[in-house]
Tab-separated table of C-alpha atoms in Angstrom:
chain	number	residue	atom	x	y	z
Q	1	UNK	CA	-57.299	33.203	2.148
Q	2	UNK	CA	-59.568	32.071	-0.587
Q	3	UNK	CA	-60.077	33.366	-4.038
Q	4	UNK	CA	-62.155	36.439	-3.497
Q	5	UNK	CA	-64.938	37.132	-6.113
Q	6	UNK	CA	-67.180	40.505	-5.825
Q	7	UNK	CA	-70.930	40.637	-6.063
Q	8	UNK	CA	-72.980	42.555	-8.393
Q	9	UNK	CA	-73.763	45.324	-5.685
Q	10	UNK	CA	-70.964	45.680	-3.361
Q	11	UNK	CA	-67.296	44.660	-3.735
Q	12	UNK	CA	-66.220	42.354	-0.866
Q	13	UNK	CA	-63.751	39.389	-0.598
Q	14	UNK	CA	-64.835	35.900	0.495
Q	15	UNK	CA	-64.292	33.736	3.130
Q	16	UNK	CA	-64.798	30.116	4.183
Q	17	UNK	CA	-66.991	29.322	6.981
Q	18	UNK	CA	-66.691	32.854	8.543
Q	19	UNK	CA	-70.127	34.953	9.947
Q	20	UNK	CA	-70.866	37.846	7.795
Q	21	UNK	CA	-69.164	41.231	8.847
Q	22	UNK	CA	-72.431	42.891	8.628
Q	23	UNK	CA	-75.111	40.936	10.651
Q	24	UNK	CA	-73.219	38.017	11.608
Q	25	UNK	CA	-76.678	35.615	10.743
Q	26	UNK	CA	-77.543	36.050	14.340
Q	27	UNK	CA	-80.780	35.780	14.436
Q	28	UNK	CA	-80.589	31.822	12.878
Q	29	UNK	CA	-77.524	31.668	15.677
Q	30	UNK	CA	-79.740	32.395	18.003
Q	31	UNK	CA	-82.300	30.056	16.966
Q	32	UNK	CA	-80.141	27.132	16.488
Q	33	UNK	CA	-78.656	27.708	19.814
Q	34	UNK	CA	-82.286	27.663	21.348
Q	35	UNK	CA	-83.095	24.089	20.021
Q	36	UNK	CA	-80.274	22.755	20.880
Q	37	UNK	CA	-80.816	24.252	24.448
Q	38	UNK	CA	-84.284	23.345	24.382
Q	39	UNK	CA	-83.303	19.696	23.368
Q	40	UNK	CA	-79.991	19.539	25.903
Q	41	UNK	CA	-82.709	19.657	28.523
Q	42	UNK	CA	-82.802	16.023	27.919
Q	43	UNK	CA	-79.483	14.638	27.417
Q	44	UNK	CA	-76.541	16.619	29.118
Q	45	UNK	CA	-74.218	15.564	26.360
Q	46	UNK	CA	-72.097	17.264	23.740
Q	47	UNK	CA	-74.154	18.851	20.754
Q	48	UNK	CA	-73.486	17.446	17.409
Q	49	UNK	CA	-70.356	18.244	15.456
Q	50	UNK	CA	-70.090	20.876	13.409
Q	51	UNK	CA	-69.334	19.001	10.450
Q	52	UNK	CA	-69.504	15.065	9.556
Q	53	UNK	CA	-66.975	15.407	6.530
Q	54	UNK	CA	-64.354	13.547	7.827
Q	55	UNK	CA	-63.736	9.761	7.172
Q	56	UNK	CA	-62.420	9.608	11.237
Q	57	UNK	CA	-65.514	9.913	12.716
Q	58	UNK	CA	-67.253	6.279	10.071
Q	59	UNK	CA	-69.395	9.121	8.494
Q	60	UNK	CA	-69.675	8.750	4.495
Q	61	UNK	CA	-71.843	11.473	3.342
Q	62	UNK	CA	-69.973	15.215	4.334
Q	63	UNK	CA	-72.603	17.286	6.502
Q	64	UNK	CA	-72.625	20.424	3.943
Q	65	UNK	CA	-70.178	21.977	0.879
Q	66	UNK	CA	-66.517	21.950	2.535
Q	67	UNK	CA	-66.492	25.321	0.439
Q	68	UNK	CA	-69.171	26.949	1.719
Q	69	UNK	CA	-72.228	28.025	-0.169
Q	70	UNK	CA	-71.654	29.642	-3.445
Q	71	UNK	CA	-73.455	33.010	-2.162
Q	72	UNK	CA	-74.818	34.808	0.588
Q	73	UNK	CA	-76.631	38.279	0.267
Q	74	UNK	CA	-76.085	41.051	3.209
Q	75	UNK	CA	-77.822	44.309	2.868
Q	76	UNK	CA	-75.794	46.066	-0.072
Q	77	UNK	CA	-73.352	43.017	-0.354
Q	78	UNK	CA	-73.104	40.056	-2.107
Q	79	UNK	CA	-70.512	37.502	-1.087
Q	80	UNK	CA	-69.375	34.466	-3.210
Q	81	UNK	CA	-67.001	31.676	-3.209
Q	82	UNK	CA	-65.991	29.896	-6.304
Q	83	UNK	CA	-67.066	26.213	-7.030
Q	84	UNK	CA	-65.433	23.233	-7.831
Q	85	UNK	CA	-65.959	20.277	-8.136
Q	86	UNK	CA	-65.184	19.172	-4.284
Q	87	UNK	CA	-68.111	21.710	-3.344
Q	88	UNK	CA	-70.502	20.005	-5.389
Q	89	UNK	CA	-72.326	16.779	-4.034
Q	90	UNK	CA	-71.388	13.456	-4.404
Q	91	UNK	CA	-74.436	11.472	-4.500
Q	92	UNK	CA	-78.314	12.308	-3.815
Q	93	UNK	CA	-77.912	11.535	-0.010
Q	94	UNK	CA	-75.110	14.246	0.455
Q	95	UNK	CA	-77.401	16.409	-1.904
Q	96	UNK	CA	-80.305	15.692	0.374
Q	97	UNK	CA	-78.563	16.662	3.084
Q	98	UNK	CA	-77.056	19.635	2.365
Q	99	UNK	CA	-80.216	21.119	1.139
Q	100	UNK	CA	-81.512	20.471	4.617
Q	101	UNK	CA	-79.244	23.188	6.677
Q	102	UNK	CA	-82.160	25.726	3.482
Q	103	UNK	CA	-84.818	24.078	4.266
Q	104	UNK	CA	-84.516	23.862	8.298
Q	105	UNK	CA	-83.703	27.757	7.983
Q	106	UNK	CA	-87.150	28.614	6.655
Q	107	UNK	CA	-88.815	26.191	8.694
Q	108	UNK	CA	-87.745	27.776	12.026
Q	109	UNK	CA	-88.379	31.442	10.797
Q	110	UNK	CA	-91.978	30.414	9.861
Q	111	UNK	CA	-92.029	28.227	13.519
Q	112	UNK	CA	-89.582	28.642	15.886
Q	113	UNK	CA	-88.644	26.117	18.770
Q	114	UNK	CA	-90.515	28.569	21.145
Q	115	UNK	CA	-93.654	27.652	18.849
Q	116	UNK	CA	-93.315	24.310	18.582
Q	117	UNK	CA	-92.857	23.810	21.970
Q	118	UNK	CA	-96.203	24.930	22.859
Q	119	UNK	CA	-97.621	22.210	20.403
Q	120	UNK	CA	-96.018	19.622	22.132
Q	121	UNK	CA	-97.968	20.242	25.412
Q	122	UNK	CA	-101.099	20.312	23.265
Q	123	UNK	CA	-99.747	16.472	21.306
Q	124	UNK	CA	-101.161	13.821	22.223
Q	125	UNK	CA	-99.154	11.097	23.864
Q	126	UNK	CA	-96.732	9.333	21.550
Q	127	UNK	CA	-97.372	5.102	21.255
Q	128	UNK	CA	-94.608	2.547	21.424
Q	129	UNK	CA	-93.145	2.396	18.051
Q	130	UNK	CA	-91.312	-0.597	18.699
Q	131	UNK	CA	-93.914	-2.582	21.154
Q	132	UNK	CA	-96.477	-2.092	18.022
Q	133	UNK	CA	-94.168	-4.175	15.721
Q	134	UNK	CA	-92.877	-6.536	17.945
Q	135	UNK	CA	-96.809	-7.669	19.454
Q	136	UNK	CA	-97.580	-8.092	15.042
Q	137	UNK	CA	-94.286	-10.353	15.029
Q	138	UNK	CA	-95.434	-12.426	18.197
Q	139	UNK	CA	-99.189	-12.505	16.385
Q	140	UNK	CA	-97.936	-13.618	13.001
Q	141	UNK	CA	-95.410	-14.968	12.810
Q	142	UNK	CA	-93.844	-12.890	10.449
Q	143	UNK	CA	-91.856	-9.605	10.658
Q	144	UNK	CA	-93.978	-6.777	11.634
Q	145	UNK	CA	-94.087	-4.184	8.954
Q	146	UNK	CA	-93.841	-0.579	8.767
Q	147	UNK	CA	-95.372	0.672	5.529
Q	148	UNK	CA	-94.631	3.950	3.595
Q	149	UNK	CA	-96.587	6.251	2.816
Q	150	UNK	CA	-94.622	7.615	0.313
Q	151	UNK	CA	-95.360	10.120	-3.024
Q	152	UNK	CA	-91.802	9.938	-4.682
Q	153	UNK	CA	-88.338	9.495	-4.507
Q	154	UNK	CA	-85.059	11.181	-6.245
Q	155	UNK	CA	-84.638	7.450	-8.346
Q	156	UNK	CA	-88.177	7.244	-9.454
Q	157	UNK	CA	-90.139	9.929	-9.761
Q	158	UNK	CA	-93.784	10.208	-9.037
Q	159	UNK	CA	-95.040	6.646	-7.258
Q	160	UNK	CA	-98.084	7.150	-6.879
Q	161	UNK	CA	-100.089	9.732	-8.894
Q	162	UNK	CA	-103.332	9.846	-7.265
Q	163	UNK	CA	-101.666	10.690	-3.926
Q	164	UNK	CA	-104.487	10.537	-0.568
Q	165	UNK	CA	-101.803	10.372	2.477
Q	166	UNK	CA	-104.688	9.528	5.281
Q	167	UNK	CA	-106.534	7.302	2.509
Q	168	UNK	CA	-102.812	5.247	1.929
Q	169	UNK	CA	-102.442	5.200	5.457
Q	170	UNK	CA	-105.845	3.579	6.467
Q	171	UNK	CA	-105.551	1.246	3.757
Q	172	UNK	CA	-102.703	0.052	5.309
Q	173	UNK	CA	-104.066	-0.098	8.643
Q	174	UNK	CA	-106.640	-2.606	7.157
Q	175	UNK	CA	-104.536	-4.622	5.354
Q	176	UNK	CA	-102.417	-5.091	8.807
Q	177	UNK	CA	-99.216	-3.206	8.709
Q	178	UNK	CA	-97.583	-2.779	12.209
Q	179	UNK	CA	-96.555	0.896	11.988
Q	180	UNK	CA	-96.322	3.342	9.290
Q	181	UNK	CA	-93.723	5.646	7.798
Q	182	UNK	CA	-94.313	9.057	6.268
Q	183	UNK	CA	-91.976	11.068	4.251
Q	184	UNK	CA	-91.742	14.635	5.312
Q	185	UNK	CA	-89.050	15.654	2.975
Q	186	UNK	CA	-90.495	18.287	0.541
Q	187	UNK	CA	-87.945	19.052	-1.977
Q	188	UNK	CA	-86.650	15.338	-2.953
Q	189	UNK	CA	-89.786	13.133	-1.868
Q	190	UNK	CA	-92.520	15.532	-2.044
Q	191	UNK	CA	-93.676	14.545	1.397
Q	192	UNK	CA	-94.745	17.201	3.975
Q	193	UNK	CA	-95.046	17.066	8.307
Q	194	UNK	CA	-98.446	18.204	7.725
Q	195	UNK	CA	-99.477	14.141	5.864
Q	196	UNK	CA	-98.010	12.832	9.615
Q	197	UNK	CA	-100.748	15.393	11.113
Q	198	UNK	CA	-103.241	15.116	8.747
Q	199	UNK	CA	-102.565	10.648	9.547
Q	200	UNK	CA	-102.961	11.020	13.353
Q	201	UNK	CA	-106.008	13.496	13.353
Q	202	UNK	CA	-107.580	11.019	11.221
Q	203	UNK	CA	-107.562	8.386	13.522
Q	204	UNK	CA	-104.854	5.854	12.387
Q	205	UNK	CA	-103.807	4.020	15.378
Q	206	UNK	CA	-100.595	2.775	14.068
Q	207	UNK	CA	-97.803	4.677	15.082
Q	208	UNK	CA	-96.213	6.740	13.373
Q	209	UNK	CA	-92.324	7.226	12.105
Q	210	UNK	CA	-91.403	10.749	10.441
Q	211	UNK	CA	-88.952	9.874	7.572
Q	212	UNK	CA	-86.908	12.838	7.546
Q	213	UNK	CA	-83.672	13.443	6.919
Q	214	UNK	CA	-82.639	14.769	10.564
Q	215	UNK	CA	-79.455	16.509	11.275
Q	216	UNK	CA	-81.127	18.752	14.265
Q	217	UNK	CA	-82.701	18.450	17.296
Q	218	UNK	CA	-84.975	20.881	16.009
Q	219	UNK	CA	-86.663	18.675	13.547
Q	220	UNK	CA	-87.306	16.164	16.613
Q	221	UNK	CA	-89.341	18.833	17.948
Q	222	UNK	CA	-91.059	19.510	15.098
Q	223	UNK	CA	-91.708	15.592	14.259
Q	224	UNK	CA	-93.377	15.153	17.801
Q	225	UNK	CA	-95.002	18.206	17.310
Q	226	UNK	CA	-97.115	17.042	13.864
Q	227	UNK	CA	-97.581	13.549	15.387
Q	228	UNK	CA	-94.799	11.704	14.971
Q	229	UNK	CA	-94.262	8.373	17.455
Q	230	UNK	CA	-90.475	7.860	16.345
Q	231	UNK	CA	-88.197	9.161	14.119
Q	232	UNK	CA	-85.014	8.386	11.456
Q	233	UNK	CA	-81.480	8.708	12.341
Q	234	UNK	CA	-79.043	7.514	9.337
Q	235	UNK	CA	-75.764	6.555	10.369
Q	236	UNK	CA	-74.272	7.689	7.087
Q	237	UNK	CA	-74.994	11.225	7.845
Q	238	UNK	CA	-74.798	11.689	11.416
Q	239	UNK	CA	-71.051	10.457	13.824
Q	240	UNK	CA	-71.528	8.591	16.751
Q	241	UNK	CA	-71.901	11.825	19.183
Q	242	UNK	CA	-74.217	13.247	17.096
Q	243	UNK	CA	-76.743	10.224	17.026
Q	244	UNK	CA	-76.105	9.733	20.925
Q	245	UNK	CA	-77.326	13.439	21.613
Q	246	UNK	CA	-80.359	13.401	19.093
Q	247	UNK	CA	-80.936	9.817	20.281
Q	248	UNK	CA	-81.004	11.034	24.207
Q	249	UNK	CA	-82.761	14.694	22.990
Q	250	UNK	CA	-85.880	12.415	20.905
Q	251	UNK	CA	-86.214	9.941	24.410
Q	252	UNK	CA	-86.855	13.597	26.388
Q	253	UNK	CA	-89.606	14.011	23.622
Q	254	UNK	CA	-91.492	10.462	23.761
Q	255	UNK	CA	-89.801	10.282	20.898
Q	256	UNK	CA	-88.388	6.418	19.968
Q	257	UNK	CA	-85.849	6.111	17.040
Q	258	UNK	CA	-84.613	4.263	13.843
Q	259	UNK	CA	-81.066	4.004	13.454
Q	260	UNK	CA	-80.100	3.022	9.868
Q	261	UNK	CA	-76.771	1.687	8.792
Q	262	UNK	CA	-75.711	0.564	5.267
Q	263	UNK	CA	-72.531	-1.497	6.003
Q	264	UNK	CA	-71.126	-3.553	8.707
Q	265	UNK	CA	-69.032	-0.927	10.095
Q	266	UNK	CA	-71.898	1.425	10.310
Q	267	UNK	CA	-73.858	-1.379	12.723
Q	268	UNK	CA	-70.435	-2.124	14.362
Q	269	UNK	CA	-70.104	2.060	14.829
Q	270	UNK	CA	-74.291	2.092	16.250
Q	271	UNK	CA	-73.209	-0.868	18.402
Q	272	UNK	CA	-71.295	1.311	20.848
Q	273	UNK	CA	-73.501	3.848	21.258
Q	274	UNK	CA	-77.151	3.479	23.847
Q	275	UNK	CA	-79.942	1.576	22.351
Q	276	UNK	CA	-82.394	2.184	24.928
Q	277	UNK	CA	-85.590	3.254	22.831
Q	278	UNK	CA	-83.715	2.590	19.485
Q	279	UNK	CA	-84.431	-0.188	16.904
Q	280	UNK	CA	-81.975	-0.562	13.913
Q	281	UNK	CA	-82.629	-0.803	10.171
Q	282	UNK	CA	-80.550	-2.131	7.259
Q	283	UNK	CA	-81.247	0.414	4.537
Q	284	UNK	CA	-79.732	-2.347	1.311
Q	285	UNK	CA	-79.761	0.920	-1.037
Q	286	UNK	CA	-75.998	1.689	-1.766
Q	287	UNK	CA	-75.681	5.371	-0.919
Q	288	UNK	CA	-72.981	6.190	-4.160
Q	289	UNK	CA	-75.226	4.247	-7.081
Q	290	UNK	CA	-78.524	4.219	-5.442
Q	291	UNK	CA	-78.584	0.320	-6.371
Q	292	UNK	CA	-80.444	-1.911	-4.155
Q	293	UNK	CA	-79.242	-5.430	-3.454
Q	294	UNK	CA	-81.245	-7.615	-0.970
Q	295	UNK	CA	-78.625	-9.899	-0.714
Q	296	UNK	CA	-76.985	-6.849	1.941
Q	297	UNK	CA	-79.298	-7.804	4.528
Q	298	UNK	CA	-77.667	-10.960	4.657
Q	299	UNK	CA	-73.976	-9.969	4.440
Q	300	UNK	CA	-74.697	-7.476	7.652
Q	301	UNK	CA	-76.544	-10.413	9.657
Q	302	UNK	CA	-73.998	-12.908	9.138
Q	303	UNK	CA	-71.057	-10.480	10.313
Q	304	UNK	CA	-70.175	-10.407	14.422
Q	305	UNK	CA	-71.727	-7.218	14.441
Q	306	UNK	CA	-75.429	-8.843	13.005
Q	307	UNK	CA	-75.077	-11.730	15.149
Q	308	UNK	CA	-74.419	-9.476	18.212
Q	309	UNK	CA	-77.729	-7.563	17.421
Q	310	UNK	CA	-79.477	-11.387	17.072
Q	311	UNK	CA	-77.726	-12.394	20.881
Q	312	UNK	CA	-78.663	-8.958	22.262
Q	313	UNK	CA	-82.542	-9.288	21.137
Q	314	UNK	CA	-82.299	-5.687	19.092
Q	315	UNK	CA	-85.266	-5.518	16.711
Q	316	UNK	CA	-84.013	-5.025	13.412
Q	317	UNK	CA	-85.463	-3.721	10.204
Q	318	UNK	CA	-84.653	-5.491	6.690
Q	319	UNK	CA	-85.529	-1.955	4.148
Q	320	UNK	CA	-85.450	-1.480	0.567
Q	321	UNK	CA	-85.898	-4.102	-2.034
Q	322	UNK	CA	-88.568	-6.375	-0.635
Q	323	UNK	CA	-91.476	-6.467	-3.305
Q	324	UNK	CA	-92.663	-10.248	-2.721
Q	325	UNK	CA	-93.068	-13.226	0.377
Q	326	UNK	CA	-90.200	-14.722	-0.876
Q	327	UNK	CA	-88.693	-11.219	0.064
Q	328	UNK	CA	-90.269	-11.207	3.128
Q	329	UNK	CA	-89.054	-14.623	4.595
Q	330	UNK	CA	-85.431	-13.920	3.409
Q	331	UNK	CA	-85.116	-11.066	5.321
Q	332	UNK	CA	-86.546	-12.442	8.271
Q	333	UNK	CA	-84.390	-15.465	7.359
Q	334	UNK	CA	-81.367	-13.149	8.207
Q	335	UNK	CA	-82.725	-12.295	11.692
Q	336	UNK	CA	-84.554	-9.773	10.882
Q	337	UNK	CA	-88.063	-8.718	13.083
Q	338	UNK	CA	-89.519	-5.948	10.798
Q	339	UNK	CA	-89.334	-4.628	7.097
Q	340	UNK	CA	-89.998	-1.018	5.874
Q	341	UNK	CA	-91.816	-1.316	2.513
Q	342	UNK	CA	-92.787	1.678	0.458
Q	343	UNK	CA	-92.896	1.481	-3.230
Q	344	UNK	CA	-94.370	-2.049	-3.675
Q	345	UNK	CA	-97.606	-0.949	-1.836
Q	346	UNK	CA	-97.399	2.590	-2.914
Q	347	UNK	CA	-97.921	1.924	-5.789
Q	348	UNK	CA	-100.701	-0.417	-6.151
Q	349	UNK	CA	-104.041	0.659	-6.638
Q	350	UNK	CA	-105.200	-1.752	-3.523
Q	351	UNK	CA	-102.892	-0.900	-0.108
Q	352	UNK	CA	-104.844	-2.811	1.705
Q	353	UNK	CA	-104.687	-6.168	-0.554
Q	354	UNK	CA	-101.021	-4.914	-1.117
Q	355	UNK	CA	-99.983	-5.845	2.296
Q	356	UNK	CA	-102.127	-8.905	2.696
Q	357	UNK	CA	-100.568	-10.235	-0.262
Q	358	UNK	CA	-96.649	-9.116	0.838
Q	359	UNK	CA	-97.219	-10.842	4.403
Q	360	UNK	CA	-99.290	-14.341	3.028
C-alpha cells in the first residue's frame, strides 16, 4: 500500500491506479470505452495497452506518471499521492504526453465520440496524403514536401508572431508544397483542430496531416472530423499493438498515417507491423536533449532496416533540421521521398518564396 496523504476536506488514504470509491470516473470509462468501440469497428484487434512504460515493448517515453496523478477531487474528498522524482517527466515528449490523457478528458466532455461521429458523415472526403507527395516527387524531381503550419514549439517559443493559419497555409500552396501539416496541440504548440478546419473550409487543396500527439482512437475521430487527410503516430510513445490498432482504426476513417521513429530500432520495431496506408518519417530531434542532428537521417538509411524501407518502395520522410537545398538534397541523398519543414518557412515573412527558395 502506498503512503497515504489526506486532503484538505475529507481524510482518505491513497492508492495507485485504483477507480475512486465514490464514483468510480465512470462516466470518462464509459466514454473511452465508446471510442474505442466506435474505432474497433474497423480493426478487430486488441486495444492499446494500458501503459507504454516498459522498455519490453521498444517504447521510450512512459504513457503517463507510474505514480499516478498527484490529486484527484471526489465530492467531499480529496485524494493524493506523494511525488518523487520517478513521477515527474523525463523530457518534454513524456511531458507532452502525459498532459494529453487532461486534455483528451475535456475534449470528449465538450464533444463526445457520439458527436463527432455525426461530423464525419457531414466531412468531406479525405485526399490521398501520400499520392499528393509522391505525384510532386515524380514532377520535380525533388522530395515532395509537407510544410508546417506551425505557431510554436516547447524549444522555441513563439515562431511566428503575426500568426494567419489559412493565410500560412495558402502561401504555401503557392509556393508548391505537396501537403501540409498543422499542429493541433494547444498547451505546448499553441495549435488548435479548429486551424485544420478553418485550412480546408478555405479551400486549400493540399491535404492535410493533423500533428497531434495521438494516444487514442478518439483523437482520429476528431482529426477526420475537423478535416484532417492523415494523421501522426510516434513510435516513441505508442508499442507495436497500439500503432497496429490506431493504424487499422484511422484506415476505417479515410484516415492515412505518419509513423515516426527516432532510432533504428524504432524503424526495425514499425517494420513488422502493416504499412498499408502508412508512410514513415525520421523525426532527427533526440527525444532526451531536444538536439537536432541531420546527420540521423543518414545513420537510419544506411542501417538494414533503412535499406529495407528503400527495397520495399516505403515513402519516407527526412523531418527536423532541414533549413537550406543543401538540406534538402542530403536528405533525399539518404533515400528519402519527402521532408516535413516547419520553422524555416514559419518563420519568414514570405511562405510562399520560403518554399521556392528551400526546393531550388
Amino acid at each position: 500500500m502506498q503512503n497515504a496523504v489526506w486532503g484538505p476536506r475529507v481524510s482518505a488514504p491513497v492508492f495507485s491506479h485504483v477507480h475512486c470509491p465514490v464514483c468510480t470516473r465512470s462516466t470518462h470509462k464509459r466514454a473511452y470505452r465508446l471510442s474505442h468501440r466506435a474505432a474497433a469497428s474497423a480493426a478487430p484487434t486488441a486495444e492499446p495497452q494500458s501503459s507504454a512504460s516498459t522498455s519490453d515493448n521498444g517504447v521510450y517515453i512512459r504513457r503517463r506518471a507510474p505514480e499516478g496523478i498527484g490529486s484527484q477531487g471526489c465530492g467531499p474528498v480529496d485524494f493524493r499521492v506523494i511525488q518523487t522524482d520517478e513521477n515527474k517527466p523525463r523530457n518534454i515528449l513524456e511531458e507532452i504526453v502525459w498532459y494529453k490523457a487532461v486534455e483528451i478528458e475535456k475534449m470528449r466532455e465538450k464533444q463526445p465520440i457520439s458527436r463527432l461521429s455525426l461530423m464525419l458523415k457531414m466531412a468531406p472526403p479525405s485526399r490521398d496524403f501520400i499520392g499528393a507527395i509522391r505525384a510532386a516527387q515524380a514532377r520535380t524531381g525533388k522530395p515532395g514536401l509537407i510544410a508546417e503550419v506551425k505557431k510554436a514549439s516547447p524549444s522555441k517559443g513563439i515562431i511566428q508572431p503575426d500568426f494567419d493559419a489559412v493565410k500560412i497555409a495558402k502561401a504555401y500552396e503557392e509556393g508548391g508544397a505537396a501537403c501540409l501539416s498543422v499542429l493541433t496541440d494547444r498547451k505546448f504548440f499553441q495549435g488548435s483542430f479548429e486551424y485544420l478546419q478553418d485550412i480546408r473550409k478555405a479551400g486549400v487543396t493540399c491535404p492535410l496531416l493533423c500533428k497531434e500527439f495521438i494516444v487514442e482512437a478518439y483523437q482520429l475521430f476528431k482529426a477526420r472530423a475537423y478535416g484532417a487527410d492523415a494523421v501522426l503516430l510516434i513510435a516513441a510513445v505508442l508499442p507495436n499493438n497500439d500503432l497496429d490498432y490506431l493504424a487499422a482504426a484511422a484506415r476505417k476513417l479515410g484516415l492515412q498515417c505518419l509513423i515516426e521513429v527516432h532510432t533504428v530500432a524504432e524503424l526495425e520495431r514499425v517494420l513488422q507491423l502493416k504499412l498499408d496506408g502508412c508512410m514513415l518519417g525520421i523525426n532527427n530531434r533526440d527525444l532526451g536533449t531536444f538536439k537536432v542532428d541531420l546527420h540521423n537521417n543518414k545513420v537510419i538509411m544506411d542501417s538494414p532496416a533503412g535499406q529495407q524501407v528503400v527495397a520495399r518502395d516505403i515513402l519516407i520522410a527526412g523531418e527536423s533540421g532541414i533549413f537550406t537545398p543543401e538540406d534538402v538534397a542530403f536528405v533525399q541523398s539518404t533515400g528519402c521521398g519527402a521532408i516535413l519543414v516547419g520553422e524555416s518557412l514559419v518563420k519568414t515573412g514570405n511562405p510562399a518564396a520560403a518554399v521556392k527558395t528551400l526546393l531550388s
